[in-house]
Coordinates of C-alpha atoms in Angstrom, one line a residue:
X247 CA -57.6 129.4 20.4
X248 CA -57.6 130.8 23.4
X249 CA -60.9 130.4 24.8
X250 CA -60.4 126.2 24.1
X251 CA -56.5 126.7 26.5
X252 CA -58.1 129.1 28.9
X253 CA -61.2 125.9 29.8
X254 CA -58.5 123.5 29.2
X255 CA -56.8 124.2 32.3
X256 CA -59.2 125.7 34.4
X257 CA -62.0 123.0 33.9
X258 CA -59.0 120.6 36.4
X259 CA -60.2 122.5 39.1
X260 CA -63.2 124.2 38.5
X261 CA -67.2 123.0 36.2
X262 CA -66.5 125.3 32.7
X263 CA -68.3 126.8 30.2
X264 CA -67.7 128.3 26.7
X265 CA -69.9 130.1 24.7
X266 CA -68.6 130.2 21.1
X267 CA -70.1 132.4 19.0
X268 CA -69.5 130.6 15.5
X269 CA -70.7 127.4 14.1
X270 CA -67.1 125.7 15.6
X271 CA -64.5 126.4 18.0
X272 CA -61.1 127.6 17.3
X273 CA -61.2 131.1 16.8
X274 CA -58.5 131.9 14.6
X275 CA -56.9 128.5 14.8
X276 CA -60.3 126.9 13.5
X277 CA -60.9 124.8 10.4
X278 CA -62.3 123.9 7.2
X279 CA -63.8 121.4 5.3
X280 CA -62.4 121.4 1.7
X281 CA -64.8 118.9 1.0
X282 CA -62.4 115.3 0.4
X283 CA -61.2 116.3 3.4
X284 CA -60.7 119.0 6.3
X285 CA -57.7 121.0 7.4
X286 CA -56.6 124.8 8.9
X287 CA -59.2 126.9 8.2
X288 CA -55.4 129.5 7.3
X289 CA -52.3 128.9 8.1
X290 CA -50.7 127.7 10.9
X291 CA -47.4 125.5 11.6
X292 CA -45.8 124.3 14.5
X293 CA -42.1 124.8 14.9
X294 CA -39.2 123.1 17.9
X295 CA -39.2 125.6 19.7
X296 CA -42.5 126.6 20.6
X297 CA -43.0 125.4 24.8
X298 CA -45.9 126.2 24.7
X299 CA -48.0 123.9 22.2
X300 CA -46.0 122.0 22.2
X301 CA -46.7 120.7 26.3
X302 CA -50.3 121.4 25.4
X303 CA -50.2 118.3 22.6
X304 CA -48.0 116.3 25.4
X305 CA -50.5 116.8 27.9
X306 CA -53.4 116.0 25.3
X307 CA -51.1 113.0 25.2
X308 CA -51.8 113.9 21.3
X309 CA -47.6 113.1 20.4
X310 CA -48.4 110.5 17.3
X311 CA -50.2 113.1 15.7
X312 CA -47.0 115.3 15.1
X313 CA -45.5 115.2 11.5
X314 CA -42.4 117.3 10.8
X315 CA -40.7 118.0 7.4
X316 CA -38.0 120.0 6.4
X317 CA -40.1 122.8 3.7
X318 CA -38.3 125.6 1.4
X319 CA -39.3 128.4 1.6
X320 CA -39.3 131.3 -1.9
X321 CA -38.9 134.2 -3.2
X322 CA -41.0 135.6 -6.4
X323 CA -39.7 138.6 -8.5
X324 CA -40.7 139.7 -12.4
X325 CA -42.7 136.9 -12.5
X326 CA -40.1 134.1 -12.1
X327 CA -40.0 131.3 -8.3
X328 CA -36.9 131.8 -6.9
X329 CA -36.0 129.2 -4.1
X330 CA -34.5 130.8 -0.4
X331 CA -33.4 127.8 1.3
X332 CA -29.7 127.7 0.9
X333 CA -26.5 129.5 1.2
X334 CA -25.8 128.3 -2.8
X335 CA -30.1 129.6 -3.6
X336 CA -28.7 132.8 -1.4
X337 CA -25.9 133.2 -3.8
X338 CA -27.4 132.8 -6.5
X339 CA -30.4 135.3 -5.3
X340 CA -30.7 137.6 -7.9
X341 CA -32.5 140.8 -6.3
X342 CA -29.7 141.1 -4.7
X343 CA -26.0 142.5 -6.2
X344 CA -23.2 140.2 -3.6
X345 CA -22.6 143.7 -1.5
X346 CA -26.1 143.7 -0.3
X347 CA -26.2 140.2 0.1
X348 CA -23.3 140.5 2.8
X349 CA -25.3 143.2 4.7
X350 CA -28.7 141.4 3.8
X351 CA -27.0 138.6 5.3
X352 CA -25.1 140.5 8.6
X353 CA -27.9 142.3 9.7
X354 CA -30.3 139.0 9.8
X355 CA -26.8 137.1 12.2
X356 CA -27.7 140.9 14.3
X357 CA -30.6 140.7 14.7
X358 CA -30.8 137.6 15.7
X359 CA -27.6 138.2 18.8
X360 CA -30.2 140.8 20.3
X361 CA -31.3 139.2 23.6
X362 CA -34.4 141.6 24.8
X363 CA -36.0 143.8 21.7
X364 CA -36.6 146.7 24.9
X365 CA -33.1 148.4 23.0
X366 CA -35.1 149.0 19.6
X367 CA -38.9 149.4 21.0
X368 CA -38.6 153.2 20.0
X369 CA -37.7 152.3 16.2
X370 CA -40.3 151.8 13.1
X371 CA -39.3 148.1 11.3
X372 CA -38.2 150.0 8.5
X373 CA -36.1 151.8 10.7
X374 CA -34.9 149.4 12.6
X375 CA -34.2 147.2 9.1
X376 CA -32.8 149.8 6.9
X377 CA -30.2 150.4 9.9
X378 CA -28.8 146.4 9.8
X379 CA -28.8 146.5 6.8
X380 CA -29.0 149.7 4.7
X381 CA -31.6 151.4 2.3
X382 CA -30.7 149.5 -1.2
X383 CA -31.2 146.5 0.6
X384 CA -34.6 147.6 2.9
X385 CA -36.2 149.0 -1.1
X386 CA -35.0 146.1 -2.7
X387 CA -35.7 142.9 -0.2
X388 CA -37.6 144.1 3.5
X389 CA -39.8 146.7 2.0
X390 CA -41.7 143.7 -0.5
X391 CA -41.9 141.7 3.0
X392 CA -43.0 144.9 5.2
X393 CA -46.0 145.6 2.3
X394 CA -46.8 141.6 2.5
X395 CA -47.1 140.9 5.9
X396 CA -49.0 144.7 7.4
X397 CA -50.1 146.6 4.3
X398 CA -50.8 150.2 4.7
X399 CA -49.0 149.9 8.6
X400 CA -45.4 148.7 7.2
X401 CA -44.3 152.7 7.9
X402 CA -45.8 152.4 11.7
X403 CA -44.7 148.6 12.6
X404 CA -42.3 149.0 15.8
X405 CA -39.2 147.2 15.2
X406 CA -39.3 144.1 18.3
X407 CA -42.1 142.6 16.3
X408 CA -40.2 142.5 13.1
X409 CA -37.0 141.3 15.6
X410 CA -39.7 138.1 17.2
X411 CA -40.5 137.6 14.0
X412 CA -37.3 136.5 12.6
X413 CA -36.1 135.0 15.8
X414 CA -39.0 132.7 15.2
X415 CA -38.4 132.2 11.6
X416 CA -34.7 130.7 12.5
X417 CA -36.3 128.4 14.6
X418 CA -37.3 126.2 11.7
X419 CA -33.9 126.0 11.1
X420 CA -31.8 122.4 12.0
X421 CA -29.0 121.6 10.8
X422 CA -28.8 124.4 8.3
X423 CA -33.2 122.7 7.0
X424 CA -35.9 124.3 7.8
X425 CA -38.2 121.7 9.6
X426 CA -41.8 122.5 10.6
X427 CA -45.1 120.2 12.6
X428 CA -48.5 119.8 11.8
X429 CA -50.9 117.9 12.8
X430 CA -52.0 114.6 10.8
X431 CA -55.2 113.9 9.8
X432 CA -57.0 117.6 9.9
X433 CA -54.4 119.7 11.4
X434 CA -55.5 121.9 14.9
X435 CA -58.9 120.6 14.6
X436 CA -57.2 117.4 15.7
X437 CA -56.2 119.6 19.1
X438 CA -59.1 121.1 19.2
X439 CA -60.5 117.4 19.5
X440 CA -59.2 117.3 22.5
X441 CA -59.8 119.8 24.1
X442 CA -63.2 120.0 24.4
X443 CA -63.8 116.8 26.3
X444 CA -62.2 117.3 29.0
X445 CA -64.4 120.5 29.0
X446 CA -68.1 120.4 31.4
X447 CA -70.2 122.1 28.6
X448 CA -69.3 124.5 25.4
X449 CA -72.3 126.4 23.1
X450 CA -70.7 127.3 19.8
X451 CA -74.0 129.2 17.4
X452 CA -74.1 130.9 20.5
X453 CA -74.3 135.0 20.0
X454 CA -74.0 136.7 23.8
X455 CA -75.9 140.6 23.7
X456 CA -75.7 141.1 27.0
X457 CA -73.7 140.2 30.4
X458 CA -74.9 141.3 33.6
X459 CA -74.2 141.4 37.2
X460 CA -76.9 140.1 39.8
X461 CA -77.0 141.1 43.1
X462 CA -74.9 138.3 45.0
X463 CA -72.3 139.2 42.4
X464 CA -72.8 136.0 40.2
X465 CA -73.2 136.8 36.4
X466 CA -75.8 135.5 34.0
X467 CA -74.7 135.1 31.1
X468 CA -77.8 133.4 28.1
X469 CA -80.2 132.7 31.4
X470 CA -77.5 130.9 33.3
X471 CA -75.5 131.6 36.5
X472 CA -72.2 131.6 37.0
X473 CA -69.6 132.8 39.9
X474 CA -67.0 134.3 37.3
X475 CA -66.3 135.2 33.6
X476 CA -63.5 135.1 31.8
X477 CA -64.1 137.3 27.6
X478 CA -61.5 136.6 25.3
X479 CA -63.2 139.0 23.1
X480 CA -61.3 142.3 22.0
X481 CA -61.9 145.0 24.8
X482 CA -64.2 147.4 22.3
X483 CA -66.6 144.4 21.8
X484 CA -67.1 143.2 26.1
X485 CA -67.3 146.7 25.8
X486 CA -70.5 146.6 24.5
X487 CA -72.0 143.9 26.1
X488 CA -71.1 145.1 28.6
X489 CA -71.5 148.7 29.3
X490 CA -70.1 149.2 33.3
X491 CA -66.3 148.0 31.9
X492 CA -64.5 150.8 31.6
X493 CA -60.6 151.1 30.7
X494 CA -58.2 153.8 30.4
X495 CA -55.5 151.3 28.3
X496 CA -55.6 152.2 24.7
X497 CA -56.3 150.1 22.4
X498 CA -54.4 149.1 19.5
X499 CA -54.4 149.1 15.1
X500 CA -55.4 146.1 14.0
X501 CA -54.7 143.7 11.3
X502 CA -57.1 141.7 9.6
X503 CA -56.4 139.0 6.7
X504 CA -58.5 138.4 4.2
X505 CA -57.7 134.1 2.5
X506 CA -58.6 133.0 -0.8
X507 CA -58.1 129.2 -1.2
X508 CA -57.6 127.1 -4.0
X509 CA -57.4 123.3 -4.4
X510 CA -55.5 122.0 -7.4
X511 CA -54.9 119.2 -9.1
X512 CA -50.5 119.7 -8.4
X513 CA -48.6 122.1 -6.1
X514 CA -48.4 125.7 -6.8
X515 CA -44.4 125.0 -5.9
X516 CA -42.0 123.0 -3.8
X517 CA -41.8 125.7 -1.4
X518 CA -44.0 125.9 2.0
X519 CA -44.2 129.8 2.0
X520 CA -43.6 131.9 -1.2
X521 CA -43.1 136.1 -0.8
X522 CA -44.1 138.2 -3.1
X523 CA -41.3 141.1 -3.8
X524 CA -43.7 141.9 -6.9
X525 CA -46.3 144.2 -6.1
X526 CA -48.3 143.6 -9.2
X527 CA -50.5 141.1 -7.5
X528 CA -53.7 142.0 -4.9
X529 CA -52.6 138.2 -2.5
X530 CA -49.4 139.6 0.0
X531 CA -48.5 135.7 -0.2
X532 CA -48.3 132.2 -1.0
X533 CA -48.8 129.3 1.0
X534 CA -48.5 125.8 -1.1
X535 CA -49.2 123.5 1.9
X536 CA -49.1 120.8 0.2
X537 CA -45.6 120.7 0.9
X538 CA -46.4 121.0 4.2
X539 CA -48.0 118.2 5.1
X540 CA -48.6 114.5 4.5
X541 CA -49.7 113.2 1.3
X542 CA -52.0 111.4 2.3
X543 CA -54.1 114.2 4.1
X544 CA -54.9 115.9 1.0
X545 CA -56.1 113.2 -0.9
X546 CA -54.1 113.3 -3.7
X547 CA -55.3 117.5 -4.7
X548 CA -53.0 120.5 -3.2
X549 CA -54.1 123.3 -1.5
X550 CA -53.0 126.1 -2.0
X551 CA -53.3 129.5 0.1
X552 CA -53.3 133.3 -1.1
X553 CA -53.5 135.8 1.7
X554 CA -53.9 139.6 1.9
X555 CA -53.2 141.4 5.6
X556 CA -55.0 144.5 5.1
X557 CA -56.2 147.4 7.4
X558 CA -60.2 147.0 9.0
X559 CA -61.0 149.4 7.3
X560 CA -60.0 148.6 3.7
X561 CA -62.3 148.9 0.7
X562 CA -60.6 145.1 -0.2
X563 CA -63.5 144.0 3.1
X564 CA -66.3 145.3 1.3
X565 CA -66.6 143.5 -1.9
X566 CA -68.1 140.3 -2.0
X567 CA -66.2 136.9 -2.1
X568 CA -66.5 136.7 -5.6
X569 CA -65.1 139.6 -6.2
X570 CA -62.7 139.1 -4.6
X571 CA -62.1 135.0 -5.9
X572 CA -62.4 137.1 -9.6
X573 CA -59.6 138.9 -8.6
X574 CA -57.5 136.7 -7.0
X575 CA -57.9 134.6 -10.0
X576 CA -57.3 136.6 -12.5
X577 CA -54.1 138.0 -10.8
X578 CA -53.3 134.1 -9.9
X579 CA -53.6 133.3 -13.7
X580 CA -50.5 135.0 -14.6
X581 CA -48.5 132.3 -12.7
X582 CA -50.1 129.8 -13.2
X583 CA -50.4 129.5 -16.8
X584 CA -53.3 126.1 -16.8
X585 CA -55.0 126.8 -13.8
X586 CA -58.6 126.0 -15.7
X587 CA -57.7 123.1 -15.6
X588 CA -56.2 122.1 -12.4
X589 CA -58.5 124.4 -10.2
X590 CA -61.3 122.1 -8.9
X591 CA -63.0 124.5 -5.6
X592 CA -62.0 128.0 -4.8
X593 CA -62.5 130.1 -0.8
X594 CA -62.7 132.4 0.2
X595 CA -62.3 133.8 3.8
X596 CA -61.4 136.3 5.8
X597 CA -61.5 138.6 9.4
X598 CA -60.8 142.0 10.2
X599 CA -59.5 141.6 13.4
X600 CA -56.3 138.9 13.4
X601 CA -53.2 141.0 15.0
X602 CA -53.6 143.3 17.3
X603 CA -50.4 145.9 16.9
X604 CA -49.4 148.6 19.0
X605 CA -48.4 151.1 17.3
X606 CA -48.7 153.8 19.2
X607 CA -48.2 153.2 23.0
X608 CA -46.6 150.4 25.0
X609 CA -48.7 146.8 24.7
X610 CA -50.4 146.4 28.2
X611 CA -49.3 144.5 31.4
X612 CA -49.6 139.9 30.7
X613 CA -52.1 139.9 33.6
X614 CA -56.2 139.7 32.8
X615 CA -57.5 142.8 33.3
X616 CA -60.5 142.5 36.6
X617 CA -63.1 144.4 34.1
X618 CA -64.8 145.8 37.2
X619 CA -65.8 145.0 41.5
X620 CA -67.2 141.6 39.8
X621 CA -65.3 138.5 39.1
X622 CA -65.1 139.6 35.6
X623 CA -62.2 139.0 33.8
X624 CA -60.8 140.4 30.3
X625 CA -57.9 137.7 28.7
X626 CA -57.1 138.1 24.6
X627 CA -54.6 138.2 22.1
X628 CA -53.8 142.5 23.0
X629 CA -52.0 140.9 26.1
X630 CA -50.1 139.2 23.4
X631 CA -47.8 142.3 22.9
X632 CA -44.9 143.1 20.2
X633 CA -44.4 139.1 19.5
X634 CA -45.7 138.0 16.1
X635 CA -49.2 135.9 16.3
X636 CA -48.7 132.5 16.6
X637 CA -50.5 129.9 18.7
X638 CA -47.8 129.2 21.3
X639 CA -47.8 133.0 21.6
X640 CA -51.7 132.8 22.6
X641 CA -51.6 128.7 24.5
X642 CA -48.8 130.1 26.6
X643 CA -50.9 133.4 27.0
X644 CA -53.8 131.7 28.0
X645 CA -51.8 129.1 29.9
X646 CA -50.4 132.0 31.8
X647 CA -54.0 133.4 32.5
X648 CA -55.1 130.2 33.7
X649 CA -52.2 129.9 36.6
X650 CA -53.7 133.9 37.0
X651 CA -57.5 133.2 37.3
X652 CA -57.4 130.2 39.0
X653 CA -55.7 131.8 42.1
X654 CA -58.1 134.7 41.9
X655 CA -60.3 132.7 41.7
X656 CA -59.7 130.7 44.8
X657 CA -58.8 132.5 47.2
X658 CA -62.1 135.0 46.3
X659 CA -64.3 131.3 46.2
X660 CA -63.0 130.6 50.3

C-alpha cells in the first residue's frame, strides 16, 4: 500500500517504476484467491473518518464500489459468545459487575476526551488502562485484549497506541451503531488495480539484492538506471541491500501475525469482530468477514479469520502451515462442534513484520529519511509512530511523503 500510493502521486509529475518482491502488489493489504471468490488476505475495513483513504478512493473514481454496513462486536468468555454492541448488551455483559461496567464506561469516555496523546506518552497501556478503569477491570477486561493484540509485548505497549486504537474504534459509531465500509467485489484489490493503471512500470517477483550509486549520482537497480529511489522496506532490510546506509536512530520492535482463514458453509456468529477473554485458544481473535461484505461477494460461503499476533522470534513462526492449521482447527472445533461438516477450505498466512512498535524510544519524525548524498530515501511503516497501523495511516504517510519527495526531486532536477 505504501509503495503504490507513493508511486501513484509521484507518477503525476515523474516516470515511476515499482519493484515488488512478491508475486502480486499490495503488501500487507494484498488479496488472496479463496477459490469461489477473491478477497483481502488479511482483514481491513474503511471508516468514515479515514480521510486519506477515502480521498484516494474518490480520486480513483471508486466511490461506487464503497459498501457500508452496520456491524457488531462480541466477546468470547467461558466458551460462550456475548454481543457487546448496544447499551443493553453492555449492561448484560457477564464478565463484569455493575460497578466494573461503570468504571469501564467512564474510563473509555475519559480516554476519548483526551485530545493529545503526548500527555500519556510516558505511560504503558497497562498503566494507563489501570489508572482510568481500575485494577479489576484491567485484569478481567483489558489485559485479555492486550494479550490478543500484542501478545508477549502486552506490558510494554505505549499508552498512545492504545489511545489511538480506542479513538479509531469509536469513529465507527454512527447514531449508536457501528458502521464500517469495504470495497465491493474484491476488497482492496479494486484499489490496487486502479492504482497500477497510472504507474509506468510495475515489476512483481523481483528480488533486489543490491543497489549501487553510479559516478554521475544515478542509482542502478536490476540493470536499470534511475534519478532517485524511494525504499518502503524496513530500514534493517534496506541496510542489507545498500550497506552504505547509515543511521543512528534505533529500530522499532516489530509485531507479527499468523492468520488462519476458514471457508465455511455458515457464519461463526452475527458479529464482525469477536474479542477473546478466554485465554485457552492459540488464536487471539475471530474476524467473521461474512458479516462485513455484501452477501453476493462470498458466493454463498462464509469467510472467518483467526489471527494470532506474536513477536517475530516466537516459536509459532517456526511451525509449518500444517502444524498451525492442525492446532488452530483443534481449538476451533470446541467453538464449532460441527466444524468437519462446515469446513470447505483452510488457508494459513503469516507475516513477521506487521506493526512497528516504538517501546524504548520515541518514533522518528514523519518525513522520509535521506539515506545518503545520493537521491535515495526511506519511507516505511515505522514512521507511522504511535498510531495503530491501518490503511488510512499508511496512505496518509505515503501522500505526505510523496509531496515532500516531489519537492526535493523538483529542486534536484532543476
